[in-house]
Amino acid sequence: METTIAPSQILCVRGSGKSSTELRFELPVLQRGHLYHVQGRSGTGKSTLLSCIAGMLPFAGTITVFGKTISGNAQSTGTPELYQLSSALLQRHVVDPDLTVRSHATFVNSKRDFDSYLAEFDLLSMNKKKANNMSMGQQQRLGLAVVLAQHRDLIILDEPTAHQDIQYTRSIGSIISRMIHEGKTIVFSSHDRELLQSLDCPVHQFNNVVKPA
Amino acid sequence: MKLKQIVGLAGRYTASDMGITLVIALATCCFIWALQVATIVSSTSDFVANQRNPGFELVAGANGDPLRLSIHSMYNVLQLRDGLTQSEYYAVKESRGVKHAVPFLSGETVNSFGLLGTSRPEFLAWLSEKYAVDVPRDQVMCVAGAATGMSVGDVHEVNHHHHEAMEHNHSHSHSHCEHDQNIRVSAVLPPTGTWLDYRVICDAEILWHQHYDEWVHMFEESGESAPPMSDDFRVYSWVGVSVANPVLTDRIRQVFDVNSMHLVSTTQELRDIESAVQSVSAFTTYFDWLVALAAVLCTLLLLLLIRKSLVLRLLSLVLRGVGRRASTTVLSFTVMLQVLLGALVFVASFFGLMWITEGADSQWLGSWATIGGIAIAQNTVLVLAAILITSSLFLYLSVRKTSFDEFV
């Protein structure tokens, strides 16, 4: 992996072994109270980029968040500064399948807010249900409730409205807008026009991929 | 993340991964069982290995199995079917070349130590010459070995187990008696490094009278009158023979082997037994470590097999804002709970088995808790340490340090 790249760019590897692909991304400086929408066609590495910003994947280069420049390390197992700063809803592993809805409260900072999100997502009555016994849409909303109730300053949402109907999509859009007004920073990817139309705040669009290597 | 939350999550994972929990718990249980069996074998073989011959060149007993006679004289196990009458005993004692002929009557125990009846003059003469020990000439002799832990003046209950040698000499055979009597320790022998250390030796007359009383009691129960006590009652189980000149050993032996008796040479038969016992004892010394090593290897193999699911769980925790260190701790606690469950299964199965085989006796359970408890605790700690150290190292080096590129 190259290490001499521009500071505003990051380089990471998607996959492992012979089928792995190197991806270069150009990132804006992430500021408080802003909403960033990662655009790009399917398969161009949006989820990989969001995983890097969430600190889950190693990368080379730097990411500037709230005025602080965080350097990645391509040989590392992830970036602790980023995953301690953010909470992320990635496409896979949205919930812990072995835990009940109530058990997910272990991971949140505010149980009251968690309950209020569960109520908003019609999950409050499923407290004792295990996540792997729920539908994909319910799991997605549970994952979203956990992420939002963690009260981190940086929130990363990869396709937050996956498996959701219009009503829930609008509800999620309205929650995202509310969080931005509260001063949170959200980086998300979505192809959902309904979600984009329901947002009630400025959206910084950026096309992530510079050049697939 | 607070400890309460870590333990809570570990508990939920232990319950949800029932398959893995069962495998780890049963493996732990089996390893502790293997160690426990090794401990029992080891302590038994150590005990037996200490039961050395106190210096008898020959052992005389009724005609039967010479090996059984050898083992019985040495370890006080495997009861003898037949005994030696007074005339047979004197035939041995008065043989040419015999220096000491010390008769013993076995069949009772005191505090789980073998109680032997003997002829006081013969025993004390031999003891004085062989070990230069002079025992006080009390009215009733009851000498305790050094390893019995008894003190002068202690009163102990005699437990009757078998009177087979005596029964053989009576036409009126009877079943085992449970009529117990107490004895008072009159002297304690210094350590000799032989089976004498593990025996209590008293006048045979005491035991004969006790047996006769029981016999009379049985006659009374059946409404008959018992015949008076005769020499038929005064039988010995075996005789320890010390020869004047070792060269004569084989010649004395040949004389008696053609009669109704066996004279077993302790230097031949017992040498093989001692060597076998010492081999078992040496093997069990290393067995503990072999079991611990097997526990480590099996734990590693199992963790390797489930590594992918462990990494996914770590990822799941890290994604939910739990740091890698805390996530690894949650995984370690999960293994710890699974292993502790195995230890509980072991303890339950061990005491359950003992309960079934020994009966529901609270006194017995109490004594096991104190005597066997130490060994059980040692074995449990050894296995738990082996498994927990291995799993923690594995989780730290192989799972915590992993990159999530394959899984995100």
XYZ file of C-alpha atoms in Angstrom:
621
model
C 0.000 0.000 0.000
C 1.278 3.500 -0.870
C 1.980 5.832 1.967
C 2.798 9.051 0.046
C -0.613 10.462 -0.671
C -2.218 13.878 -0.366
C -3.360 14.823 3.192
C -6.945 15.260 2.066
C -7.018 11.811 0.635
C -7.067 8.410 2.197
C -6.164 5.065 0.747
C -7.526 1.771 1.940
C -8.010 -1.808 0.824
C -11.390 -3.425 0.344
C -11.507 -7.177 0.861
C -8.553 -9.459 1.458
C -6.209 -11.722 -0.460
C -5.999 -11.717 -4.283
C -9.484 -10.281 -4.724
C -8.696 -7.184 -2.647
C -8.999 -3.741 -4.235
C -7.175 -0.534 -3.352
C -9.450 2.497 -3.091
C -8.571 6.198 -2.906
C -11.003 8.633 -1.360
C -11.094 12.406 -1.188
C -12.665 13.724 1.957
C -13.990 17.112 2.998
C -13.023 18.461 6.408
C -15.770 17.273 8.763
C -17.259 20.115 10.827
C -19.717 20.220 13.703
C -23.407 20.483 12.853
C -22.978 19.493 9.224
C -24.573 16.723 7.221
C -22.404 14.980 4.631
C -23.864 12.763 1.957
C -21.462 10.355 0.252
C -22.499 9.915 -3.369
C -21.402 7.291 -5.794
C -22.598 4.358 -7.762
C -23.142 1.033 -6.112
C -19.887 -0.868 -5.560
C -17.598 2.165 -5.704
C -16.574 1.896 -2.036
C -18.967 4.117 -0.092
C -19.332 1.552 2.685
C -15.552 1.074 2.800
C -15.067 4.838 3.167
C -17.672 5.025 5.956
C -15.960 2.093 7.731
C -12.662 3.996 7.531
C -14.248 7.159 8.968
C -15.791 5.022 11.706
C -12.273 3.803 12.539
C -13.097 0.189 11.829
C -10.770 -0.255 8.833
C -7.112 0.666 8.541
C -6.183 3.376 6.044
C -3.247 5.489 4.941
C -3.620 9.258 4.981
C -5.492 11.637 7.271
C -9.056 12.515 8.165
C -9.792 15.926 9.646
C -12.648 15.906 12.144
C -13.739 18.968 14.169
C -10.426 20.644 13.435
C -8.344 17.717 14.529
C -6.317 15.795 11.969
C -6.315 12.083 12.619
C -3.667 10.013 10.847
C -4.464 6.507 9.754
C -2.107 3.564 9.800
C -2.447 1.045 6.993
C -0.863 -1.681 9.137
C -3.101 -1.125 12.133
C -6.276 -2.929 13.180
C -8.332 0.278 13.026
C -8.225 3.823 14.317
C -9.212 4.094 17.993
C -9.428 7.946 17.876
C -12.182 7.600 15.289
C -14.198 4.771 16.773
C -14.081 6.408 20.175
C -15.375 9.648 18.654
C -18.106 8.226 16.453
C -20.962 5.808 16.438
C -21.671 3.956 13.246
C -24.493 2.067 11.619
C -22.806 0.027 8.924
C -24.569 -2.162 6.391
C -23.587 -5.407 8.095
C -23.639 -6.219 11.802
C -26.270 -3.561 12.505
C -27.278 -5.342 15.705
C -25.962 -8.135 17.899
C -28.141 -11.094 16.887
C -27.619 -12.900 20.211
C -28.945 -10.072 22.353
C -32.488 -8.972 23.052
C -33.736 -5.497 22.232
C -33.445 -4.538 25.914
C -29.881 -5.914 26.162
C -28.760 -3.444 23.506
C -29.297 -0.750 26.136
C -25.890 -1.825 27.511
C -24.262 0.067 24.641
C -26.060 3.410 24.946
C -25.370 6.455 27.054
C -28.972 7.414 27.647
C -31.486 4.664 28.282
C -34.298 7.224 28.302
C -33.390 8.378 24.809
C -32.969 4.757 23.727
C -36.513 4.018 24.911
C -37.806 7.113 23.163
C -36.179 6.009 19.860
C -37.561 2.490 20.339
C -41.016 4.033 20.810
C -40.533 6.162 17.719
C -39.554 3.048 15.738
C -42.381 0.885 17.183
C -39.941 -1.487 18.921
C -40.748 -0.803 22.565
C -43.084 -3.783 22.800
C -40.313 -6.115 21.569
C -38.034 -5.595 24.564
C -37.535 -9.290 25.262
C -37.214 -10.347 21.648
C -33.826 -11.489 20.376
C -32.492 -9.448 17.476
C -32.094 -12.481 15.227
C -35.827 -13.160 15.579
C -36.698 -9.723 14.207
C -37.212 -8.670 10.589
C -34.401 -6.912 8.688
C -36.271 -3.620 8.907
C -36.749 -3.958 12.662
C -33.081 -4.861 13.134
C -32.096 -1.790 11.105
C -34.256 0.493 13.261
C -32.908 -1.118 16.452
C -29.357 -0.504 15.233
C -30.259 3.096 14.461
C -31.772 3.554 17.930
C -28.525 2.283 19.529
C -26.358 4.581 17.385
C -28.476 7.669 18.072
C -28.752 7.004 21.825
C -24.967 6.759 22.132
C -24.822 10.562 21.845
C -21.527 10.677 19.970
C -20.617 13.885 18.129
C -19.912 12.091 14.859
C -22.543 9.712 13.483
C -21.919 7.500 10.464
C -24.925 5.958 8.755
C -24.544 3.556 5.847
C -27.891 3.244 4.052
C -29.901 4.064 7.214
C -33.240 3.520 5.494
C -32.474 0.029 4.166
C -35.554 -2.247 4.452
C -37.757 0.677 5.616
C -41.125 1.803 4.280
C -41.902 5.428 3.395
C -43.272 6.224 6.825
C -40.136 5.055 8.654
C -37.915 6.636 5.982
C -39.523 10.028 6.627
C -39.236 9.475 10.349
C -35.505 8.728 10.009
C -35.077 11.806 7.779
C -36.701 13.973 10.396
C -34.497 12.508 13.176
C -31.345 13.158 11.100
C -32.413 16.785 10.552
C -33.112 17.184 14.290
C -29.671 15.805 15.187
C -27.981 18.250 12.810
C -29.882 21.146 14.421
C -28.637 19.855 17.802
C -25.053 20.215 16.551
C -24.219 16.627 15.650
C -22.217 15.760 12.550
C -23.579 13.029 10.331
C -21.897 11.328 7.381
C -24.247 9.053 5.489
C -24.680 7.239 2.225
C -28.054 6.593 0.674
C -29.735 6.077 -2.680
C -33.123 6.708 -1.108
C -34.757 9.778 -2.748
C -37.490 9.787 -0.108
C -34.876 10.197 2.626
C -33.033 12.945 0.784
C -36.301 14.815 0.193
C -37.348 14.504 3.821
C -34.171 16.152 5.147
C -34.759 19.602 6.590
C -31.157 20.848 6.654
C -28.311 21.683 4.239
C -26.593 18.617 2.799
C -22.926 18.602 1.709
C -22.709 16.212 -1.188
C -19.384 14.699 -2.127
C -18.385 12.067 -4.596
C -15.913 9.955 -2.804
C -13.889 7.927 -5.243
C -10.877 9.586 -6.777
C -9.495 6.699 -8.739
C -9.941 3.007 -8.140
C -6.444 1.547 -8.191
C -17.667 -0.091 30.356
C -18.487 -1.108 33.914
C -17.696 -4.549 35.317
C -21.404 -5.178 35.858
C -22.070 -4.535 32.174
C -19.146 -6.754 31.116
C -20.351 -9.627 33.298
C -23.927 -9.073 32.117
C -22.916 -9.278 28.466
C -20.705 -12.329 29.132
C -23.656 -14.009 30.851
C -25.927 -13.326 27.884
C -23.340 -14.669 25.426
C -22.815 -17.765 27.611
C -26.549 -18.431 27.493
C -26.961 -17.680 23.780
C -23.951 -19.772 22.606
C -25.331 -22.918 24.192
C -23.406 -25.264 21.873
C -20.009 -23.715 22.586
C -20.864 -23.345 26.276
C -21.671 -27.051 26.510
C -18.477 -28.090 24.699
C -16.224 -25.894 26.878
C -18.058 -26.824 30.085
C -17.951 -30.562 29.363
C -14.290 -30.412 28.285
C -13.445 -28.594 31.518
C -15.428 -31.118 33.533
C -13.637 -34.032 31.820
C -10.197 -32.525 32.447
C -10.909 -32.003 36.141
C -12.283 -35.544 36.338
C -9.098 -36.900 34.732
C -7.005 -34.990 37.266
C -9.187 -36.169 40.119
C -8.803 -39.804 39.081
C -5.037 -39.251 38.782
C -5.008 -37.712 42.266
C -6.851 -40.684 43.744
C -4.502 -43.132 41.989
C -1.493 -41.035 43.010
C -2.452 -40.737 46.664
C -3.307 -44.429 46.812
C -0.047 -45.462 45.171
C 1.913 -43.074 47.424
C 0.178 -44.567 50.444
C 0.866 -48.079 49.216
C 4.465 -47.232 48.273
C 5.097 -46.232 51.900
C 3.913 -49.594 53.206
C 7.348 -51.180 53.152
C 8.298 -54.453 54.749
C 9.463 -53.827 58.342
C 12.090 -56.544 58.096
C 10.462 -59.947 57.882
C 12.348 -62.239 55.545
C 9.398 -64.621 55.300
C 5.653 -64.417 55.717
C 3.767 -67.531 56.757
C 0.123 -68.096 56.027
C -2.388 -70.839 55.402
C -2.085 -72.680 52.129
C -3.689 -70.592 49.405
C -2.589 -67.907 47.034
C 0.997 -66.847 47.905
C 0.596 -63.525 46.093
C -2.556 -62.745 48.079
C -0.689 -63.591 51.277
C 2.192 -61.284 50.311
C -0.123 -58.401 49.447
C -2.232 -58.889 52.553
C 0.762 -58.920 54.892
C 2.144 -55.765 53.290
C -0.936 -53.645 52.581
C -3.632 -55.155 54.818
C -5.952 -55.615 51.835
C -7.332 -58.738 50.057
C -8.604 -60.754 53.001
C -7.259 -64.258 53.600
C -9.698 -67.130 53.480
C -7.847 -69.281 55.991
C -5.943 -68.651 59.222
C -3.191 -70.381 61.140
C -4.036 -72.346 64.252
C -1.920 -72.191 67.402
C -0.234 -75.492 66.527
C 0.606 -74.283 63.034
C 1.984 -71.059 64.466
C 4.198 -72.919 66.922
C 5.421 -75.158 64.124
C 6.735 -72.067 62.380
C 8.080 -70.495 65.522
C 9.999 -73.563 66.590
C 11.495 -74.307 63.213
C 15.241 -74.428 62.974
C 16.681 -71.133 61.831
C 13.661 -68.994 62.820
C 14.703 -66.148 65.069
C 11.402 -64.330 65.497
C 7.927 -65.426 64.487
C 5.475 -62.583 65.105
C 1.850 -63.607 64.562
C -0.811 -61.149 63.386
C -4.579 -61.241 63.308
C -6.110 -58.807 60.834
C -9.656 -57.846 59.948
C -10.431 -54.723 61.950
C -9.777 -51.056 61.456
C -9.377 -48.076 63.751
C -9.925 -44.662 62.144
C -9.446 -46.398 58.770
C -6.025 -47.726 59.854
C -5.574 -51.484 60.039
C -5.802 -52.963 63.543
C -3.626 -56.051 64.046
C -3.806 -58.403 66.977
C -0.528 -60.045 67.967
C 1.261 -62.090 70.578
C 2.674 -59.429 72.845
C 5.963 -61.175 73.917
C 6.887 -62.071 70.347
C 6.030 -58.653 68.973
C 7.831 -56.687 71.661
C 10.935 -58.886 71.477
C 11.122 -58.435 67.721
C 10.407 -54.672 67.965
C 13.051 -54.199 70.598
C 15.701 -56.013 68.586
C 14.780 -54.635 65.174
C 14.016 -51.014 66.046
C 15.382 -50.723 69.595
C 11.965 -49.565 70.745
C 10.722 -50.394 74.212
C 6.987 -50.185 74.666
C 5.583 -49.670 78.200
C 4.369 -52.969 79.644
C 0.776 -51.869 80.181
C -1.978 -54.181 81.223
C -3.512 -53.864 77.773
C -1.217 -53.242 74.819
C -2.425 -50.982 72.044
C 0.442 -49.503 70.039
C -0.270 -46.958 67.305
C 2.009 -46.375 64.309
C 3.617 -42.967 63.765
C 1.499 -42.095 60.701
C -1.852 -42.774 62.365
C -1.841 -39.402 64.098
C -2.997 -41.017 67.336
C -1.737 -40.041 70.794
C -1.331 -41.981 74.012
C -4.626 -42.120 75.885
C -6.791 -41.572 72.786
C -9.874 -43.735 72.678
C -10.974 -44.981 69.256
C -13.765 -47.142 67.993
C -12.861 -50.502 66.463
C -14.682 -51.274 63.226
C -15.184 -54.915 62.397
C -15.055 -55.809 58.743
C -14.317 -59.479 58.314
C -13.506 -62.484 60.394
C -12.951 -64.861 57.552
C -9.851 -66.494 58.976
C -11.659 -67.112 62.226
C -14.904 -68.205 60.591
C -13.086 -70.912 58.697
C -12.196 -72.628 61.955
C -15.799 -72.701 63.169
C -18.572 -74.888 61.923
C -21.089 -72.237 62.970
C -20.373 -69.662 60.318
C -21.960 -66.269 60.672
C -22.260 -63.051 58.774
C -20.237 -59.895 59.450
C -20.866 -58.318 62.820
C -21.282 -54.630 63.435
C -20.767 -54.839 67.199
C -18.180 -52.104 67.794
C -15.837 -51.624 70.767
C -13.412 -48.955 71.871
C -9.656 -49.237 72.432
C -7.296 -46.917 74.279
C -3.868 -46.160 72.788
C -1.125 -47.154 75.244
C 1.946 -46.175 73.183
C 2.931 -44.587 69.882
C 5.796 -46.031 67.858
C 8.505 -43.809 66.382
C 8.501 -43.599 62.534
C 9.934 -46.733 60.915
C 9.250 -46.007 57.227
C 7.319 -49.282 56.978
C 3.738 -50.468 57.227
C 4.094 -50.387 61.009
C 3.577 -46.610 60.740
C 0.062 -47.185 59.372
C -1.149 -49.880 61.787
C -2.488 -50.111 65.300
C -1.268 -53.244 67.076
C -2.915 -54.717 70.138
C -3.031 -57.985 72.039
C -4.710 -60.626 69.911
C -6.442 -61.809 73.075
C -8.573 -58.637 73.034
C -9.802 -59.341 69.521
C -10.374 -63.044 70.144
C -12.514 -62.262 73.185
C -14.382 -59.669 71.243
C -15.056 -62.146 68.439
C -16.144 -64.756 70.955
C -18.552 -62.293 72.610
C -20.114 -61.576 69.248
C -20.364 -65.261 68.547
C -22.061 -65.885 71.876
C -24.438 -63.048 71.152
C -25.450 -64.683 67.884
C -26.051 -67.988 69.591
C -28.222 -66.248 72.187
C -30.275 -64.649 69.471
C -30.992 -68.054 67.948
C -31.823 -69.498 71.410
C -28.824 -71.825 71.559
C -26.007 -71.918 74.110
C -22.509 -71.214 72.805
C -19.666 -73.656 73.474
C -16.874 -72.383 75.747
C -13.983 -70.483 74.193
C -11.338 -72.870 72.933
C -8.072 -72.671 71.025
C -10.161 -72.873 67.858
C -10.788 -69.186 68.390
C -7.159 -68.347 68.812
C -6.199 -68.197 65.163
C -3.824 -65.842 63.418
C -4.082 -64.484 59.908
C -0.391 -64.621 59.133
C 3.047 -64.714 60.744
C 6.015 -62.452 60.052
C 9.206 -64.493 60.230
C 12.677 -63.182 60.910
C 15.430 -65.721 60.289
C 18.663 -66.122 62.159
C 20.669 -66.482 58.978
C 19.411 -65.328 55.552
C 21.103 -68.329 53.957
C 18.509 -70.526 55.652
C 15.521 -68.657 54.176
C 14.987 -70.913 51.187
C 15.451 -74.081 53.225
C 12.845 -73.019 55.810
C 10.502 -72.080 53.031
C 10.806 -75.443 51.304
C 9.968 -77.293 54.512
C 6.664 -75.505 54.969
C 5.552 -75.320 51.372
C 5.016 -79.062 51.356
C 2.753 -78.814 54.423
C -0.576 -77.009 54.774
C 1.171 -73.629 54.900
C 2.888 -71.173 52.648
C 6.035 -69.378 53.569
C 6.455 -66.494 51.218
C 9.818 -64.896 50.778
C 9.273 -61.166 51.068
C 12.458 -60.408 49.214
C 11.129 -62.071 46.045
C 7.367 -61.664 45.712
C 7.138 -58.263 47.336
C 9.927 -56.778 45.286
C 7.776 -56.994 42.121
C 4.779 -55.453 43.877
C 6.845 -52.589 45.253
C 8.320 -51.876 41.857
C 4.873 -51.892 40.161
C 3.477 -49.529 42.781
C 6.429 -47.175 42.415
C 5.960 -47.123 38.613
C 2.311 -46.096 39.020
C 3.336 -43.451 41.530
C 5.983 -42.051 39.156
C 3.533 -41.995 36.237
C 0.842 -40.126 38.147
C 3.387 -37.443 39.061
C 3.561 -36.442 35.397
C -0.091 -37.172 34.626
C -1.249 -33.890 36.209
C 0.920 -31.924 33.820
C -0.141 -34.047 30.855
C -3.789 -33.308 31.625
C -3.053 -29.590 31.994
C -1.225 -29.666 28.637
C -4.128 -31.514 27.010
C -6.517 -28.889 28.425
C -4.380 -26.139 26.901
C -4.161 -27.825 23.489
C -7.887 -28.631 23.354
C -8.764 -25.072 24.365
C -6.508 -23.708 21.633
C -8.028 -26.050 19.045
C -11.557 -25.133 20.036
C -10.786 -21.407 19.993
C -9.180 -21.747 16.569
C -12.314 -23.464 15.289
C -14.571 -20.695 16.581
C -12.153 -17.851 15.901
C -14.307 -16.391 13.130
C -17.346 -16.114 15.373
C -15.166 -14.630 18.141
C -13.878 -11.957 15.750
C -17.418 -11.203 14.617
C -18.466 -10.801 18.212
C -15.524 -8.500 18.856
C -16.478 -6.501 15.778
C -20.061 -6.369 16.951
C -18.949 -4.983 20.309
C -16.477 -2.484 18.844
C -19.135 -1.290 16.391
C -21.412 -0.607 19.316
C -18.856 1.665 20.919
C -17.197 -0.857 23.262
C -13.417 -0.486 22.954
C -11.266 -3.377 21.849
C -9.848 -3.893 25.332
C -13.286 -3.995 26.958
C -14.595 -6.200 24.141
C -11.740 -8.680 24.675
C -12.540 -8.639 28.386
C -16.174 -9.480 27.614
C -15.025 -12.448 25.494
C -12.629 -13.582 28.239
C -15.389 -13.358 30.825
C -17.617 -15.429 28.552
C -15.008 -18.208 28.395
C -14.528 -17.850 32.162
C -18.231 -18.369 32.801
C -18.296 -21.381 30.482
C -15.297 -22.892 32.259
C -16.772 -22.191 35.702
C -19.942 -23.901 34.571
C -17.795 -26.938 33.706
C -16.238 -26.833 37.181
C -19.719 -26.759 38.716
C -20.762 -29.732 36.574
C -17.673 -31.575 37.828
C -18.359 -30.831 41.489
C -22.005 -31.850 41.079
C -21.115 -35.059 39.222
C -18.326 -35.940 41.680
C -20.421 -35.543 44.797
C -23.433 -37.028 43.022
C -21.430 -40.154 42.224
C -20.057 -40.363 45.748
C -23.556 -39.882 47.109
C -24.873 -42.727 44.993
C -22.010 -45.107 45.793
C -21.576 -44.252 49.478
C -25.112 -43.357 50.446
C -26.686 -40.176 51.682
C -24.616 -39.806 54.825
C -24.085 -36.255 56.031
C -21.104 -37.313 58.147
C -19.448 -38.860 55.116
C -20.108 -35.776 53.016
C -18.585 -33.605 55.727
C -15.410 -35.688 55.859
C -15.133 -35.634 52.041
C -15.549 -31.903 51.994
C -12.527 -31.556 54.286
C -10.301 -34.420 53.097
C -11.150 -34.546 49.382
C -11.940 -30.854 49.159
C -8.296 -29.792 49.025
C -7.473 -32.138 46.149
C -10.641 -31.145 44.291
C -9.845 -27.467 44.734
C -6.242 -27.961 43.577
C -7.293 -29.868 40.464
C -10.051 -27.409 39.634
C -7.709 -24.443 39.996
C -5.052 -26.139 37.836
C -7.488 -26.830 34.989
C -9.182 -23.435 35.231
C -5.815 -21.684 35.213
C -4.603 -23.692 32.204
C -7.756 -22.976 30.200
C -8.216 -19.356 31.225
C -4.597 -18.334 30.662
C -4.619 -20.015 27.237
C -7.934 -18.518 26.172
C -7.033 -15.044 27.420
C -3.718 -15.106 25.567
C -5.430 -16.394 22.436
C -8.137 -13.738 22.600
C -5.585 -11.004 23.225
C -3.093 -12.028 20.535
C -5.303 -13.498 17.855
C -8.699 -11.847 18.190
C -8.145 -8.459 19.754
C -5.321 -7.648 17.326
C -7.302 -8.633 14.258
C -8.232 -6.222 11.497
C -11.880 -6.180 10.504
C -11.320 -5.857 6.710
C -12.764 -9.316 6.077
C -15.837 -8.710 8.152
C -16.961 -5.102 7.615
